Short mmCIF file of C-alpha atoms in Angstrom, two decimals:
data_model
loop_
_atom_site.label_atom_id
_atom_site.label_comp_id
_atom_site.label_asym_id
_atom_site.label_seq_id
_atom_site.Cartn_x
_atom_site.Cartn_y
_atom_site.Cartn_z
CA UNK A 1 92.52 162.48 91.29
CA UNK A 2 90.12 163.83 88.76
CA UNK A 3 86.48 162.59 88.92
CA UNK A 4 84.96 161.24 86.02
CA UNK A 5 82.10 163.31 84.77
CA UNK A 6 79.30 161.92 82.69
CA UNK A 7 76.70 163.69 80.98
CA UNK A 8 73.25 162.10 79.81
CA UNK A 9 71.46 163.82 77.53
CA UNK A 10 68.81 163.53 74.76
CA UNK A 11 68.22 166.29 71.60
CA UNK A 12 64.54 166.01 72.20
CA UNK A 13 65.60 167.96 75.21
CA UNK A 14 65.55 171.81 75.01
CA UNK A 15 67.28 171.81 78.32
CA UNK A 16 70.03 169.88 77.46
CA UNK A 17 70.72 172.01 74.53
CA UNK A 18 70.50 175.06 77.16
CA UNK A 19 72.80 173.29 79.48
CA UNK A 20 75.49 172.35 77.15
CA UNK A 21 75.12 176.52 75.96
CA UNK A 22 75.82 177.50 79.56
CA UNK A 23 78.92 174.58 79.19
CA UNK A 24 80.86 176.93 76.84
CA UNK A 25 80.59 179.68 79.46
CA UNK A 26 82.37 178.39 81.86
CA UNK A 27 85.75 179.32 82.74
CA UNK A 28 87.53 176.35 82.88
CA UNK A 29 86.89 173.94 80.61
CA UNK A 30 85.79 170.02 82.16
CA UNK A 31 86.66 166.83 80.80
CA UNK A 32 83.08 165.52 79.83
CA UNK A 33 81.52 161.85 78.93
CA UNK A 34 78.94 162.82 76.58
CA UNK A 35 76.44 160.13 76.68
CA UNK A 36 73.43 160.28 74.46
CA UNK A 37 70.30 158.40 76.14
CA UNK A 38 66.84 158.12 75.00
CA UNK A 39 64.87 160.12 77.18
CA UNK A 40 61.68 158.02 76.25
CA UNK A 41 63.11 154.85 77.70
CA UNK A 42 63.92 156.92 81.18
CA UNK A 43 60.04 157.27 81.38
CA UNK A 44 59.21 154.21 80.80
CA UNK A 45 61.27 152.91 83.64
CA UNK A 46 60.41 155.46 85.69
CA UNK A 47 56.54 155.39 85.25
CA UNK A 48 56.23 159.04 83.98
CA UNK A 49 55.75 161.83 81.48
CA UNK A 50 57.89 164.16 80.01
CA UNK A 51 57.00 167.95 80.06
CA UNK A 52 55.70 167.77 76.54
CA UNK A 53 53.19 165.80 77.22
CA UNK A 54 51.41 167.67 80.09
CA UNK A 55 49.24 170.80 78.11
CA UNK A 56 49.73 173.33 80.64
CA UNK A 57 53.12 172.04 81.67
CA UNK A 58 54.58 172.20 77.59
CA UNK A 59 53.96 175.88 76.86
CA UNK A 60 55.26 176.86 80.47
CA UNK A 61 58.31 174.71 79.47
CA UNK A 62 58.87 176.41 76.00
CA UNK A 63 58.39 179.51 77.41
CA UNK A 64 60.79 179.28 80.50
CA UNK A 65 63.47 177.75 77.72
CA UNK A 66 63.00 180.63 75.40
CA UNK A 67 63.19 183.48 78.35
CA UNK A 68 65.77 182.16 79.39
CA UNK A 69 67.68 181.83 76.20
CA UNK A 70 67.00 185.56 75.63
CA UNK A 71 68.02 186.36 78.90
CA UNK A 72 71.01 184.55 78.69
CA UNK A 73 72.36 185.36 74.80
CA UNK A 74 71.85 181.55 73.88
CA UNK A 75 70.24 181.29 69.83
CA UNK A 76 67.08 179.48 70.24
CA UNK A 77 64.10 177.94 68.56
CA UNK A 78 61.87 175.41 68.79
CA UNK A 79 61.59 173.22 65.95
CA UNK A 80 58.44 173.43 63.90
CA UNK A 81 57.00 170.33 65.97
CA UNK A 82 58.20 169.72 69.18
CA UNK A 83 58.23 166.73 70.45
CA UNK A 84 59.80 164.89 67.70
CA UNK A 85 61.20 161.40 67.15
CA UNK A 86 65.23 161.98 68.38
CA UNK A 87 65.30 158.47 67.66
CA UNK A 88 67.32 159.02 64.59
CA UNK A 89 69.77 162.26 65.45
CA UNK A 90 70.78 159.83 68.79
CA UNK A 91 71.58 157.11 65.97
CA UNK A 92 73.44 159.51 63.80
CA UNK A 93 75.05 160.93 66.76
CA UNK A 94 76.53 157.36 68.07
CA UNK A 95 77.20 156.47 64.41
CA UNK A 96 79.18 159.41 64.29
CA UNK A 97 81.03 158.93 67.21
CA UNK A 98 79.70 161.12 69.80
CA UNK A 99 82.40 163.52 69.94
CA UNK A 100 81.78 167.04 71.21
CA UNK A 101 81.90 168.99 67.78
CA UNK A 102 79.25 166.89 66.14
CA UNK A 103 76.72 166.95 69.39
CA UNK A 104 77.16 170.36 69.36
CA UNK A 105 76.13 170.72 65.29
CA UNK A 106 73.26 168.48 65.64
CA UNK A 107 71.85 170.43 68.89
CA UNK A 108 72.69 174.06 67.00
CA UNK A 109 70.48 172.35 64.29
CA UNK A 110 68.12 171.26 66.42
CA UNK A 111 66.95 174.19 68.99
CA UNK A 112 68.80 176.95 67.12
CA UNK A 113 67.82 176.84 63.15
CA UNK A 114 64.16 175.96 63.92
CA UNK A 115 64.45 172.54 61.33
CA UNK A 116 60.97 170.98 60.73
CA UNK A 117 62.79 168.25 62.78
CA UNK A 118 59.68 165.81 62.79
CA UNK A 119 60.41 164.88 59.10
CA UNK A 120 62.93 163.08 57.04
CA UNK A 121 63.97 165.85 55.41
CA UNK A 122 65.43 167.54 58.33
CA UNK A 123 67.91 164.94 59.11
CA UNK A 124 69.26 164.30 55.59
CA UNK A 125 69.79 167.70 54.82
CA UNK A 126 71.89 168.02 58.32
CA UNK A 127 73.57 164.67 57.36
CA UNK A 128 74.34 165.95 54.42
CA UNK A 129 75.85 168.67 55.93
CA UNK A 130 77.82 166.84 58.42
CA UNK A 131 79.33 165.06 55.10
CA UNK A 132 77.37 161.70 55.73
CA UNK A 133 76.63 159.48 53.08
CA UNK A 134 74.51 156.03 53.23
CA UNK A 135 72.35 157.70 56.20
CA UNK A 136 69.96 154.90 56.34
CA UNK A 137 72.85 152.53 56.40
CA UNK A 138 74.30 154.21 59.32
CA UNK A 139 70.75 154.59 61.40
CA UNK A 140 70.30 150.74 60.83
CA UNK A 141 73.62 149.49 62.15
CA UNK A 142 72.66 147.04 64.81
CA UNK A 143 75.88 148.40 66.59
CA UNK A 144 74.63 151.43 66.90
CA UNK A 145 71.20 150.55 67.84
CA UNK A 146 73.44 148.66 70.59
CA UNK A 147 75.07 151.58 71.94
CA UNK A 148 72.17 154.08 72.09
CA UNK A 149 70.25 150.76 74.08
CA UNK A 150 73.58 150.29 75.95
CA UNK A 151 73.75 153.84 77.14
CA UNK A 152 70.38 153.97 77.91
CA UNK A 153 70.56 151.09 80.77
CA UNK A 154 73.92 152.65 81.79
CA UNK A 155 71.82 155.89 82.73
CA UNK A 156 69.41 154.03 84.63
CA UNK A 157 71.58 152.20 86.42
CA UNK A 158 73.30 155.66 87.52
CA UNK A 159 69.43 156.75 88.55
CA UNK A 160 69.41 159.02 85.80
CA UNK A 161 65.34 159.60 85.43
CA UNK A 162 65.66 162.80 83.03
CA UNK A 163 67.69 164.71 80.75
CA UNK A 164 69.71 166.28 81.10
CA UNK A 165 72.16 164.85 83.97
CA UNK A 166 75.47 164.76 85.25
CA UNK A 167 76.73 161.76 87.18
CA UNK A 168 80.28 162.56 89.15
CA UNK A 169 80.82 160.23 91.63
CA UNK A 170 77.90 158.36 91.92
CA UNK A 171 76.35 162.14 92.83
CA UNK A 172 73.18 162.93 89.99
CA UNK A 173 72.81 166.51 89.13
CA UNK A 174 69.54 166.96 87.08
CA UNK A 175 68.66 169.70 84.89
CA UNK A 176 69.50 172.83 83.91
CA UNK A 177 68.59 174.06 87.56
CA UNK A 178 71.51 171.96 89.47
CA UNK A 179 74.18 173.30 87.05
CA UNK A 180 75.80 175.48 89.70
CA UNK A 181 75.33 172.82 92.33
CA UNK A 182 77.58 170.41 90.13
CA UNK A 183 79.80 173.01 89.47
CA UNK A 184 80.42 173.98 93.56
CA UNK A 185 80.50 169.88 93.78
CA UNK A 186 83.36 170.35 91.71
CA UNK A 187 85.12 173.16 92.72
CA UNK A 188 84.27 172.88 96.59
CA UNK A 189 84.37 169.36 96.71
CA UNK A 190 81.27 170.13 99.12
CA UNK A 191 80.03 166.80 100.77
CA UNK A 192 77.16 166.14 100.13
CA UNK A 193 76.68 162.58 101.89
CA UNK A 194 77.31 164.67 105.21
CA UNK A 195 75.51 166.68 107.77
CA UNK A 196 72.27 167.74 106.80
CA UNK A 197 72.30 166.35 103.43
CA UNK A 198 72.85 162.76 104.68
CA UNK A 199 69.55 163.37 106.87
CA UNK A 200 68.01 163.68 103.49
CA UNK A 201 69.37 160.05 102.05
CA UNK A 202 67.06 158.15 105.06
CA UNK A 203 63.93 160.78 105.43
CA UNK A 204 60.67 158.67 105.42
CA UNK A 205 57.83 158.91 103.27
CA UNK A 206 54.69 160.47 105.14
CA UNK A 207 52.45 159.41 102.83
CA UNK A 208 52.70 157.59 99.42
CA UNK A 209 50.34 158.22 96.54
CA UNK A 210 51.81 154.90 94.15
#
């Protein structure tokens, strides 16, 4: 029986971009839930910060994502402010329908073309481009405010707690790091609720800082 395979992500996310580059590569194409989440509401239920907003931790981040874009043949840029409000590409993306070909545009945009993606201009010239008309119609829908909400509590209540992640099974890959994993989880079927890793699931807390 095939699983079903959902992927959270958010554009604000340089690693989801990377991940969903790495997607194309492999061999066999999967069947994949794209799920657009905002990564800012993950925080906030989680209690934490996103690696743009640590100093040291944000130009070690943009510098990991761009060596390993070289290294890997993957276009990248970061926009001309970084972070920026995905608040309305999510919109447009859910207004659009969230199919595969126009995620992939608006990340290409995003991380590949270098946009000044912190101003209005950025986003109507790509809606333009994507053949949108009535943009602030569409980013106003109360449906699709709905959705983006809707999707957001879905990834919490899957655990999701960053972007981006895969959810198979009740299993949480997160990352660009625990690509491979999900893809052995997939191929091996490797159990990972048994033996060692199910020692993991009940391991105690030694000490506890919150």
């Amino acid at each position: 029986m095939s699983k079903r395979i959902k992927w959270y992500f958010d554009f604000i996310s340089p690693f989801s971009y990377l991940q969903l580059k790495k997607l194309e590569q492999v061999k066999h194409p999967l069947e994949i839930e794209m799920i657009p989440v905002l990564f800012a509401g993950l925080l906030k239920k989680w209690g934490h910060k996103g690696p743009a907003e640590l100093e040291p931790k944000r130009l070690d981040t943009y510098k990991f994502c761009q060596w390993y874009a070289d290294t890997h043949d993957i276009p990248f840029q970061v926009p001309q402010a970084h972070p920026f409000n995905p608040l309305s590409y999510l919109r447009l993306c859910i207004a659009l329908g969230s199919t595969p070909g126009n995620i992939h545009d608006i990340f290409n945009f995003l991380w590949g073309e270098c946009p000044p993606a912190h101003q209005a201009e950025a986003i109507q010239g790509l809606a333009k481009r994507l053949g949108v008309t009535h943009l602030d119609q569409l980013l106003s829908d109360p449906k699709v405010k709905t959705e983006l909400i809707s999707n957001t509590e879905s990834a919490i209540e899957d655990g999701v707690y960053g972007v981006p992640t895969f959810v198979i099974d009740e299993q949480r890959f997160w990352g660009l790091d625990q690509m491979d994993m999900m893809l052995d989880f997939l191929e091996r079927g490797m159990m990972i609720d048994a033996g060692e890793y199910a020692r993991l699931t009940k391991l105690p807390y030694g000490i506890q800082r919150f």
